[in-house]
Short mmCIF file of C-alpha atoms in Angstrom, two decimals:
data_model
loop_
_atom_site.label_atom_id
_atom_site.label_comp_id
_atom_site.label_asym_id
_atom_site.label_seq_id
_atom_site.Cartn_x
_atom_site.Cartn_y
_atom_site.Cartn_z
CA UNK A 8 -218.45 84.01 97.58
CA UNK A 9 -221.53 82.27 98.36
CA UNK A 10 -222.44 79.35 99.89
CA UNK A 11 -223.44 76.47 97.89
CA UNK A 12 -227.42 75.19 98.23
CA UNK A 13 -228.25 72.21 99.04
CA UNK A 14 -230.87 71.99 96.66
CA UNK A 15 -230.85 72.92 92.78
CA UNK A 16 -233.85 73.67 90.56
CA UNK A 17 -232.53 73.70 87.07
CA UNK A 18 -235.61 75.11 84.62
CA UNK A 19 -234.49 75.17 80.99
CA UNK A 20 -236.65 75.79 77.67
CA UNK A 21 -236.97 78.45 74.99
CA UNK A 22 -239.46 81.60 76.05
CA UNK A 23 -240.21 81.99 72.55
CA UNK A 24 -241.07 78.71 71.50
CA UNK A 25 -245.04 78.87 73.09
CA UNK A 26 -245.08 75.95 76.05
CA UNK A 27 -241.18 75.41 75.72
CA UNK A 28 -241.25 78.27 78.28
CA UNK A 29 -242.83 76.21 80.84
CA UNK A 30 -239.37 75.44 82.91
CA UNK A 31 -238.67 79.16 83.16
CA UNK A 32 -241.93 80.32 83.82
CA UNK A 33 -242.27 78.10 86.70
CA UNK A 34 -238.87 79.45 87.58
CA UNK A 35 -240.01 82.91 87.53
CA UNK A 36 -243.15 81.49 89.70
CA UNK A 37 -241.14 80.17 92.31
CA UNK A 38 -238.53 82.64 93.12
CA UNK A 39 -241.53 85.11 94.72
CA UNK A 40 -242.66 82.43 96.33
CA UNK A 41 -239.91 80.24 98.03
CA UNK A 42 -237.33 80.52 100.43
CA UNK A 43 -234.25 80.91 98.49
CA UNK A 44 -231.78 80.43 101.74
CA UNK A 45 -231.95 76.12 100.67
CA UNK A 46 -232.98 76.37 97.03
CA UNK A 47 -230.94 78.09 94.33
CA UNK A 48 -232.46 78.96 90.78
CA UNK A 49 -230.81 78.60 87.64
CA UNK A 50 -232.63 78.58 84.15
CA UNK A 51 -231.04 78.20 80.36
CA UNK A 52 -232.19 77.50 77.30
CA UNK A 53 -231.34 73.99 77.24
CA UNK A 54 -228.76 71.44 79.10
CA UNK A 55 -225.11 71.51 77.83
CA UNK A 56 -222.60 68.91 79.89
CA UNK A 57 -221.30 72.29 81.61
CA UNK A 58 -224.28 71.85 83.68
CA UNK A 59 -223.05 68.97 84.97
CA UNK A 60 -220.98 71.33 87.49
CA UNK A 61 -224.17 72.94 88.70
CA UNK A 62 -225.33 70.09 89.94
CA UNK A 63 -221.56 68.85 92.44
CA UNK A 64 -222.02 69.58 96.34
CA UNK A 65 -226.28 69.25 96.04
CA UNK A 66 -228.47 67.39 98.23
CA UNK A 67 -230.79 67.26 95.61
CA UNK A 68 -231.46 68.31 92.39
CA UNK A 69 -235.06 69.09 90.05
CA UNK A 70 -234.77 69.42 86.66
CA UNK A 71 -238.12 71.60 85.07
CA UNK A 72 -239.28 71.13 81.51
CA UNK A 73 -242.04 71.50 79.16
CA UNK A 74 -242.72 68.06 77.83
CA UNK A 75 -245.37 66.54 75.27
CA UNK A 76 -244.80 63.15 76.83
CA UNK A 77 -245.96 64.47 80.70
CA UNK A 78 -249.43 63.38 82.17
CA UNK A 79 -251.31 66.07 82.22
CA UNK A 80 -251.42 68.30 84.35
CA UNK A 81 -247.77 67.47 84.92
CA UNK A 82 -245.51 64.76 85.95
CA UNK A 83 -242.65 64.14 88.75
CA UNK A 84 -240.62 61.21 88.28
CA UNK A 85 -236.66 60.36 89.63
CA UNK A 86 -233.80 60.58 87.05
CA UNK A 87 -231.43 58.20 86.87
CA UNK A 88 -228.17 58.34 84.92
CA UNK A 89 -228.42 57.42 81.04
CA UNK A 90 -226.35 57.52 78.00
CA UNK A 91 -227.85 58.05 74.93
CA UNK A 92 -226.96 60.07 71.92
CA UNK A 93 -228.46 63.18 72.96
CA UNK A 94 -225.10 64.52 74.86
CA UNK A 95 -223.73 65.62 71.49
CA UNK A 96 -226.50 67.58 70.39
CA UNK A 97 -228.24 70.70 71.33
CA UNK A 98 -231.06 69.11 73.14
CA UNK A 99 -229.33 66.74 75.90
CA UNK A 100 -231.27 64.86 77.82
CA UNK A 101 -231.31 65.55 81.78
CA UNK A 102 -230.27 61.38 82.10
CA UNK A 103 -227.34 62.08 79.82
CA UNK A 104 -226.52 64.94 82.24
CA UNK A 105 -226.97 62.82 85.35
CA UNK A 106 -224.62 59.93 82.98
CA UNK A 107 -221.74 62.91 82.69
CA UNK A 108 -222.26 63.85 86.31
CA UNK A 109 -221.58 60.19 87.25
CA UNK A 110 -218.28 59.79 84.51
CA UNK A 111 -216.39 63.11 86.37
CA UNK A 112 -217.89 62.73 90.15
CA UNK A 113 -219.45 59.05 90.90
CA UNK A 114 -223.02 58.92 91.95
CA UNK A 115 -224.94 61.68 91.26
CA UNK A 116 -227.73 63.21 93.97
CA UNK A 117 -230.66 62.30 94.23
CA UNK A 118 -232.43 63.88 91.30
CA UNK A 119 -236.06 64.14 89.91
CA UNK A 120 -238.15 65.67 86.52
CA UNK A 121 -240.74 67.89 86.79
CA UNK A 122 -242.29 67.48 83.58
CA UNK A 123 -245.06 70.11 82.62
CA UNK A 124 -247.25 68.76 79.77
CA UNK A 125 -247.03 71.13 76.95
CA UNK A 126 -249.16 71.29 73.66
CA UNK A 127 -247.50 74.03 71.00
CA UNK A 128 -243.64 74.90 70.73
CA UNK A 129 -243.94 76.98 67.92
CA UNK A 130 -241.71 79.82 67.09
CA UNK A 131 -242.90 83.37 67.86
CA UNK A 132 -246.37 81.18 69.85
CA UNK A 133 -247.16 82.49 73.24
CA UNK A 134 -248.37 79.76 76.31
CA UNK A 135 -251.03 78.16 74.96
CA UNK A 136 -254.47 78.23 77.81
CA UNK A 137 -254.26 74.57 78.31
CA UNK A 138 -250.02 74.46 79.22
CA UNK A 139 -251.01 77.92 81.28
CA UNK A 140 -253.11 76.24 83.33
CA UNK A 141 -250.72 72.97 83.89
CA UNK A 142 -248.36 75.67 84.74
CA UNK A 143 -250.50 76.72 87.80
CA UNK A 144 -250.94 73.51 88.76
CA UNK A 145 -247.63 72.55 88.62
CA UNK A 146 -246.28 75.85 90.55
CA UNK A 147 -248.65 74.78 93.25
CA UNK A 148 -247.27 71.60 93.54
CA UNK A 149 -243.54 72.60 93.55
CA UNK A 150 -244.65 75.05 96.32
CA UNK A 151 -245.72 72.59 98.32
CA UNK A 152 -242.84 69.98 97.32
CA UNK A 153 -240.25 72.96 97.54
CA UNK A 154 -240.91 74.13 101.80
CA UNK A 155 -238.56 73.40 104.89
CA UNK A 156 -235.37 72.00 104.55
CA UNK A 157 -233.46 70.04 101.90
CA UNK A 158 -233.67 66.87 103.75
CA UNK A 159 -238.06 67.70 103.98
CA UNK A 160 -237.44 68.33 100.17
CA UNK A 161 -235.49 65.45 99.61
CA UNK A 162 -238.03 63.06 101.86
CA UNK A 163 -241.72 64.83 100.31
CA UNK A 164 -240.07 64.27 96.52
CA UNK A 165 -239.27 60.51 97.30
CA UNK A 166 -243.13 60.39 99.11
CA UNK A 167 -243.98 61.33 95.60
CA UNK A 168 -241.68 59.06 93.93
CA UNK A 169 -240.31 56.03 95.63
CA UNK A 170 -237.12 55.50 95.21
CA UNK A 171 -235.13 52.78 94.06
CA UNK A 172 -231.86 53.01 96.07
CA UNK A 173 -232.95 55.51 98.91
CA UNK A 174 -235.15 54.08 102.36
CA UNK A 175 -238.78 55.66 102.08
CA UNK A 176 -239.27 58.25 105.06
CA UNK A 177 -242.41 57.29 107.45
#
């Protein structure tokens, strides 16, 4: 058996939806190009409240998504937990996860979106050129936010997102 690392990137999204495969292509992206002894991969199709065991024993986790709602090029923001309806469907929210998570364990990691802005989701639709190149963008920046150890992950994702409950590293 393995041991468990401390920090989970969780892509999910359909490949053959067009830009719904955003999440796993950055996925695909980063496992050439980051150290995989601190961060640990997983990708699905979407979130199902099994997934809230993926995320017990992390340091901190990052949630990857194709999203029509992002900024462009992308956009990070913190998670915090949430109920709404959208455990009992097939699309569940990564707050209703976190809102699970926090029903079976208590307080859930620290935990952040990367949202990459998306433009067709269309069945049988490749990327589109405009979510292609957010994608690049956005691998770049998870590169970047991704290096050194979970703690320098943890402390450059709350430089990019302050945090409400956590102190702000110098």
């Amino acid at each position: 058996m393995t041991a468990l690392k401390p920090v989970l990137v969780f892509a999910y999204g359909n490949p053959s939806r067009g830009d719904d495969a955003l999440g796993p292509l950055l996925l695909e992206a980063l496992e050439n190009q980051v150290g995989t002894n601190t961060v640990e991969f997983i990708v699905d199709f979407q979130l199902q409240i099994e997934h809230a065991l993926d995320i017990q024993g992390r340091r901190v986790a990052i949630f990857v998504d194709a999203s029509v709602k992002a900024e462009m090029p992308y956009q990070f923001s913190r998670l915090m937990p949430l109920r709404d309806r959208s455990y009992t469907s097939h699309a569940m929210s990564p707050a209703a996860l976190l809102d699970v998570y926090q029903a079976l364990y208590g307080s859930p990691p620290p935990t952040f979106l990367l949202g990459i802005a998306g433009l067709s989701f269309e069945l049988g639709e490749v990327l589109s050129p405009d979510a292609a190149q957010n994608l690049a963008l956005a691998v770049e920046f998870a590169c970047r936010l991704l290096s050194g150890s979970a703690e320098d992950i943890l402390a450059a994702a709350i430089k990019v997102v302050p945090p409400l409950d956590l102190p702000v590293p110098a």
